[in-house]
Coordinates of C-alpha atoms in Angstrom, one line a residue:
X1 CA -86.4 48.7 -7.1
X2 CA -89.7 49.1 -5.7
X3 CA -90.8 46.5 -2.6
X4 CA -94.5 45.5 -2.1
X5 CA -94.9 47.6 0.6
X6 CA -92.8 50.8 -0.6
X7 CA -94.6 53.3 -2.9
X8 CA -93.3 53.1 -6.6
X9 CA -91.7 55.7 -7.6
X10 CA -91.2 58.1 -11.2
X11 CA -89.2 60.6 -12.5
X12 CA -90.5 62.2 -15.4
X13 CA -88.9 64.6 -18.3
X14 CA -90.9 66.5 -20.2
X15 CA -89.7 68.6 -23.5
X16 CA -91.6 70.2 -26.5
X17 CA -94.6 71.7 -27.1
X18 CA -97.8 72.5 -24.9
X19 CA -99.5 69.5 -26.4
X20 CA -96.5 67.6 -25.0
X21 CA -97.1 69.1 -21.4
X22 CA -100.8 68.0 -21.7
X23 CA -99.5 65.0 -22.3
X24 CA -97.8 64.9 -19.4
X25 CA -99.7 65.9 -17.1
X26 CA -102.7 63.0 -18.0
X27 CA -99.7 60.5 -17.8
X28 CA -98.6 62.0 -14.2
X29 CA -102.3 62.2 -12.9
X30 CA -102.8 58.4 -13.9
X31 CA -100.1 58.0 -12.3
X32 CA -101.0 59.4 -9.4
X33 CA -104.4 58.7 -8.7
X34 CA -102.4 54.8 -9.0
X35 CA -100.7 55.3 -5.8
X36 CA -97.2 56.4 -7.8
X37 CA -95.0 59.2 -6.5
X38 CA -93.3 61.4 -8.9
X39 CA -89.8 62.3 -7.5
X40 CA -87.7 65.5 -8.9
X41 CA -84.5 63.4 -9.5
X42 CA -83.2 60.5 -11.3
X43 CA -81.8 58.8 -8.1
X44 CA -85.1 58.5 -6.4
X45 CA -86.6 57.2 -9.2
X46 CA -87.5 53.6 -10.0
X47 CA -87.7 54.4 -13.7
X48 CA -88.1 57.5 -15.8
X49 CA -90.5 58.8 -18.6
X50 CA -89.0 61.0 -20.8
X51 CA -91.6 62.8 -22.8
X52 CA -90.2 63.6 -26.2
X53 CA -90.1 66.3 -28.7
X54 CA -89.5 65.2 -32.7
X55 CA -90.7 68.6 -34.2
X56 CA -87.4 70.0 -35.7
X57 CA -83.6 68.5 -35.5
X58 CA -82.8 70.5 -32.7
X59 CA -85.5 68.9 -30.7
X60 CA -84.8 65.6 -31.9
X61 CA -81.1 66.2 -30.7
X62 CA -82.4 67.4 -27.5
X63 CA -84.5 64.2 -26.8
X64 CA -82.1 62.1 -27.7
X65 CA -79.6 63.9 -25.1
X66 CA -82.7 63.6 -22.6
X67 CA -83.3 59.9 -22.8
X68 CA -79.2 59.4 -22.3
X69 CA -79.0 61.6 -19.3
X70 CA -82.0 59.4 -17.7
X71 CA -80.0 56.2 -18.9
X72 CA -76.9 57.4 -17.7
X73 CA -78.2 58.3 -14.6
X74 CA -81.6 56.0 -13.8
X75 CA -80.9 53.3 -16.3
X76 CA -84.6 52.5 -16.3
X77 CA -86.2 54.7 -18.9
X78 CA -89.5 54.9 -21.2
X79 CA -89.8 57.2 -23.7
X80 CA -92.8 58.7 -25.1
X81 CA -94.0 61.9 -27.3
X82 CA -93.7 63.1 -31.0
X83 CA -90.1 61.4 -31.1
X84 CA -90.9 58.2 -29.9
X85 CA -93.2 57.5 -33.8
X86 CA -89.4 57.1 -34.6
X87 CA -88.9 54.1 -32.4
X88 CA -86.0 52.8 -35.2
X89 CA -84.1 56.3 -34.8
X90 CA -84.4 56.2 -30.8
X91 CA -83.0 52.6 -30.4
X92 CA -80.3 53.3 -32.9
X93 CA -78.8 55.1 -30.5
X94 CA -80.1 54.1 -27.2
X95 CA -80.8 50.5 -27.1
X96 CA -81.5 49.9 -23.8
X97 CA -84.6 51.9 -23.3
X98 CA -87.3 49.5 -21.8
X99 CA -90.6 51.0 -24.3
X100 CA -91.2 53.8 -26.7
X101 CA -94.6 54.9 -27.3
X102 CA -95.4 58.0 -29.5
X103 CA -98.0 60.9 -28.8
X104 CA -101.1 60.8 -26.9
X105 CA -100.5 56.8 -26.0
X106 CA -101.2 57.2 -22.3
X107 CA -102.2 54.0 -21.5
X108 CA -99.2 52.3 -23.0
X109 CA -97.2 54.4 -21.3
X110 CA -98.7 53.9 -18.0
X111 CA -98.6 49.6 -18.9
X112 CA -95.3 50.3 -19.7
X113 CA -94.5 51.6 -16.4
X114 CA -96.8 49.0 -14.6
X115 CA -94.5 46.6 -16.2
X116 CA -91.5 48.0 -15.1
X117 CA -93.0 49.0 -11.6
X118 CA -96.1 47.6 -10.8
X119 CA -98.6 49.6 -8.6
X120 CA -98.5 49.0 -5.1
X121 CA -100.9 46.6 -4.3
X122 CA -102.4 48.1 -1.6
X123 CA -102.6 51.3 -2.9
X124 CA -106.4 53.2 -2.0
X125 CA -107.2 56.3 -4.1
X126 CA -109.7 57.4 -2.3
X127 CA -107.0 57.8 0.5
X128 CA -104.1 59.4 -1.5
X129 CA -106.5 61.9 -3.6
X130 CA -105.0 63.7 -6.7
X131 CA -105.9 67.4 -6.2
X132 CA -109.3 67.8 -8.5
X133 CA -107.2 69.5 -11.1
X134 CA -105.1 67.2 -11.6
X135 CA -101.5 67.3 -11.7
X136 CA -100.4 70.6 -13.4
X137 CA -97.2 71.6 -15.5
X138 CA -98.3 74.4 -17.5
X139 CA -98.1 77.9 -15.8
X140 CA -101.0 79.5 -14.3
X141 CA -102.7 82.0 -16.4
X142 CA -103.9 85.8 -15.3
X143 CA -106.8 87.4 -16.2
X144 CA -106.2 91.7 -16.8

Protein backbone atom coordinates (compact mmCIF):
# COMPACT_ATOMS: atom_id res chain seq x y z
CA UNK A 1 0.00 0.00 0.00
CA UNK A 2 0.65 3.44 -0.72
CA UNK A 3 2.81 5.68 2.07
CA UNK A 4 2.26 9.48 2.37
CA UNK A 5 5.22 10.18 0.72
CA UNK A 6 5.21 7.42 -2.20
CA UNK A 7 3.04 8.26 -5.33
CA UNK A 8 -0.22 6.08 -5.49
CA UNK A 9 -0.24 3.98 -7.81
CA UNK A 10 -3.11 2.19 -10.59
CA UNK A 11 -3.39 -0.38 -12.88
CA UNK A 12 -6.09 -0.14 -15.18
CA UNK A 13 -8.06 -2.75 -17.62
CA UNK A 14 -9.98 -1.59 -20.14
CA UNK A 15 -12.40 -3.90 -22.45
CA UNK A 16 -15.38 -3.06 -24.91
CA UNK A 17 -16.31 -0.59 -27.01
CA UNK A 18 -14.79 2.92 -28.04
CA UNK A 19 -17.19 4.63 -25.70
CA UNK A 20 -15.54 2.38 -23.08
CA UNK A 21 -11.93 3.66 -23.97
CA UNK A 22 -13.33 7.26 -23.69
CA UNK A 23 -14.19 6.36 -20.63
CA UNK A 24 -11.07 5.48 -19.75
CA UNK A 25 -9.06 7.72 -20.77
CA UNK A 26 -11.20 10.72 -18.63
CA UNK A 27 -10.81 8.28 -15.65
CA UNK A 28 -6.82 7.94 -16.27
CA UNK A 29 -6.37 11.77 -16.92
CA UNK A 30 -8.25 12.57 -13.51
CA UNK A 31 -6.18 10.46 -12.34
CA UNK A 32 -3.28 11.82 -13.46
CA UNK A 33 -3.62 15.36 -13.25
CA UNK A 34 -4.20 13.97 -9.18
CA UNK A 35 -0.69 13.04 -8.88
CA UNK A 36 -1.50 9.00 -9.56
CA UNK A 37 0.73 6.90 -11.66
CA UNK A 38 -0.68 4.30 -13.86
CA UNK A 39 1.55 1.20 -13.91
CA UNK A 40 1.30 -1.58 -16.76
CA UNK A 41 1.03 -4.55 -14.22
CA UNK A 42 -0.90 -5.83 -11.50
CA UNK A 43 2.06 -6.16 -9.03
CA UNK A 44 2.88 -2.52 -9.10
CA UNK A 45 -0.32 -1.59 -8.55
CA UNK A 46 -2.02 -0.41 -5.34
CA UNK A 47 -5.45 -1.28 -6.78
CA UNK A 48 -6.94 -1.85 -10.21
CA UNK A 49 -9.91 -0.43 -12.33
CA UNK A 50 -11.19 -2.75 -14.55
CA UNK A 51 -13.33 -1.07 -17.10
CA UNK A 52 -16.14 -3.39 -18.15
CA UNK A 53 -17.96 -4.52 -21.15
CA UNK A 54 -21.82 -5.97 -20.67
CA UNK A 55 -22.85 -5.68 -24.37
CA UNK A 56 -23.24 -9.37 -25.35
CA UNK A 57 -22.47 -12.79 -23.19
CA UNK A 58 -19.21 -13.04 -24.51
CA UNK A 59 -18.32 -9.74 -23.15
CA UNK A 60 -19.91 -10.32 -20.02
CA UNK A 61 -17.83 -13.64 -19.72
CA UNK A 62 -14.77 -11.69 -20.64
CA UNK A 63 -15.29 -9.05 -17.84
CA UNK A 64 -16.02 -11.35 -15.48
CA UNK A 65 -12.59 -13.31 -16.29
CA UNK A 66 -10.95 -9.57 -16.18
CA UNK A 67 -12.07 -8.62 -12.73
CA UNK A 68 -10.79 -12.35 -11.39
CA UNK A 69 -7.42 -12.08 -13.01
CA UNK A 70 -7.03 -8.51 -11.18
CA UNK A 71 -8.30 -10.19 -7.99
CA UNK A 72 -6.21 -13.07 -8.36
CA UNK A 73 -3.38 -11.12 -8.93
CA UNK A 74 -3.90 -7.39 -7.20
CA UNK A 75 -6.59 -8.31 -4.84
CA UNK A 76 -7.57 -4.64 -4.82
CA UNK A 77 -10.05 -4.08 -7.70
CA UNK A 78 -12.85 -1.57 -8.84
CA UNK A 79 -14.89 -2.17 -11.50
CA UNK A 80 -16.62 0.06 -13.71
CA UNK A 81 -18.36 0.26 -17.39
CA UNK A 82 -21.60 -1.17 -19.10
CA UNK A 83 -21.15 -4.37 -16.80
CA UNK A 84 -20.82 -2.84 -13.69
CA UNK A 85 -25.23 -1.62 -14.00
CA UNK A 86 -25.23 -5.33 -13.07
CA UNK A 87 -23.59 -4.84 -9.69
CA UNK A 88 -25.91 -8.20 -8.35
CA UNK A 89 -24.36 -10.33 -11.36
CA UNK A 90 -20.62 -9.02 -10.70
CA UNK A 91 -20.71 -9.73 -6.81
CA UNK A 92 -22.33 -13.08 -7.43
CA UNK A 93 -19.32 -14.14 -8.47
CA UNK A 94 -16.66 -11.90 -7.27
CA UNK A 95 -17.50 -10.72 -3.85
CA UNK A 96 -14.61 -9.12 -2.95
CA UNK A 97 -14.41 -6.37 -5.32
CA UNK A 98 -14.11 -3.00 -3.25
CA UNK A 99 -16.90 -0.74 -5.79
CA UNK A 100 -18.73 -1.12 -8.94
CA UNK A 101 -19.92 1.81 -10.81
CA UNK A 102 -21.55 1.60 -14.24
CA UNK A 103 -20.91 3.84 -17.44
CA UNK A 104 -19.75 7.27 -17.64
CA UNK A 105 -19.60 7.51 -13.46
CA UNK A 106 -16.13 9.04 -13.43
CA UNK A 107 -16.26 10.66 -10.37
CA UNK A 108 -17.34 7.63 -8.36
CA UNK A 109 -14.79 5.86 -9.82
CA UNK A 110 -12.12 8.22 -9.10
CA UNK A 111 -13.79 8.56 -4.99
CA UNK A 112 -13.75 5.07 -5.19
CA UNK A 113 -10.12 4.96 -5.76
CA UNK A 114 -9.46 7.95 -3.38
CA UNK A 115 -10.95 5.73 -0.91
CA UNK A 116 -8.90 2.89 -1.56
CA UNK A 117 -5.69 5.15 -2.21
CA UNK A 118 -5.96 8.42 -1.28
CA UNK A 119 -3.99 11.19 -3.37
CA UNK A 120 -0.73 11.98 -2.22
CA UNK A 121 -1.07 14.87 -0.17
CA UNK A 122 1.52 16.79 -1.51
CA UNK A 123 0.91 16.21 -4.89
CA UNK A 124 1.27 19.77 -7.24
CA UNK A 125 -0.31 19.53 -10.74
CA UNK A 126 1.10 22.26 -12.01
CA UNK A 127 4.46 20.28 -11.46
CA UNK A 128 3.50 16.80 -12.80
CA UNK A 129 1.44 18.26 -15.95
CA UNK A 130 -0.86 15.77 -17.92
CA UNK A 131 0.20 16.16 -21.55
CA UNK A 132 -2.63 18.82 -22.94
CA UNK A 133 -4.29 15.88 -24.69
CA UNK A 134 -4.80 14.13 -22.09
CA UNK A 135 -4.09 10.61 -21.53
CA UNK A 136 -4.74 8.67 -24.84
CA UNK A 137 -5.85 4.88 -25.48
CA UNK A 138 -7.45 5.02 -28.77
CA UNK A 139 -5.07 4.76 -31.89
CA UNK A 140 -3.99 7.76 -33.70
CA UNK A 141 -5.85 8.44 -36.76
CA UNK A 142 -4.34 9.38 -40.47
CA UNK A 143 -5.54 11.64 -42.71
CA UNK A 144 -5.10 10.35 -46.88
Amino acid sequence: MSTTHATPKVGFVSLGCPKALVDSERILTQLRMEGYEVVPTYQGADVVVVNTCGFIDSAKAESLDAIGEALAENGRVIVTGCMGVEENTIRDVHPSVLAVTGPQQYEQVVQAVHEVVPPKADHNPLIDLVPPQGIKLTPATTHI
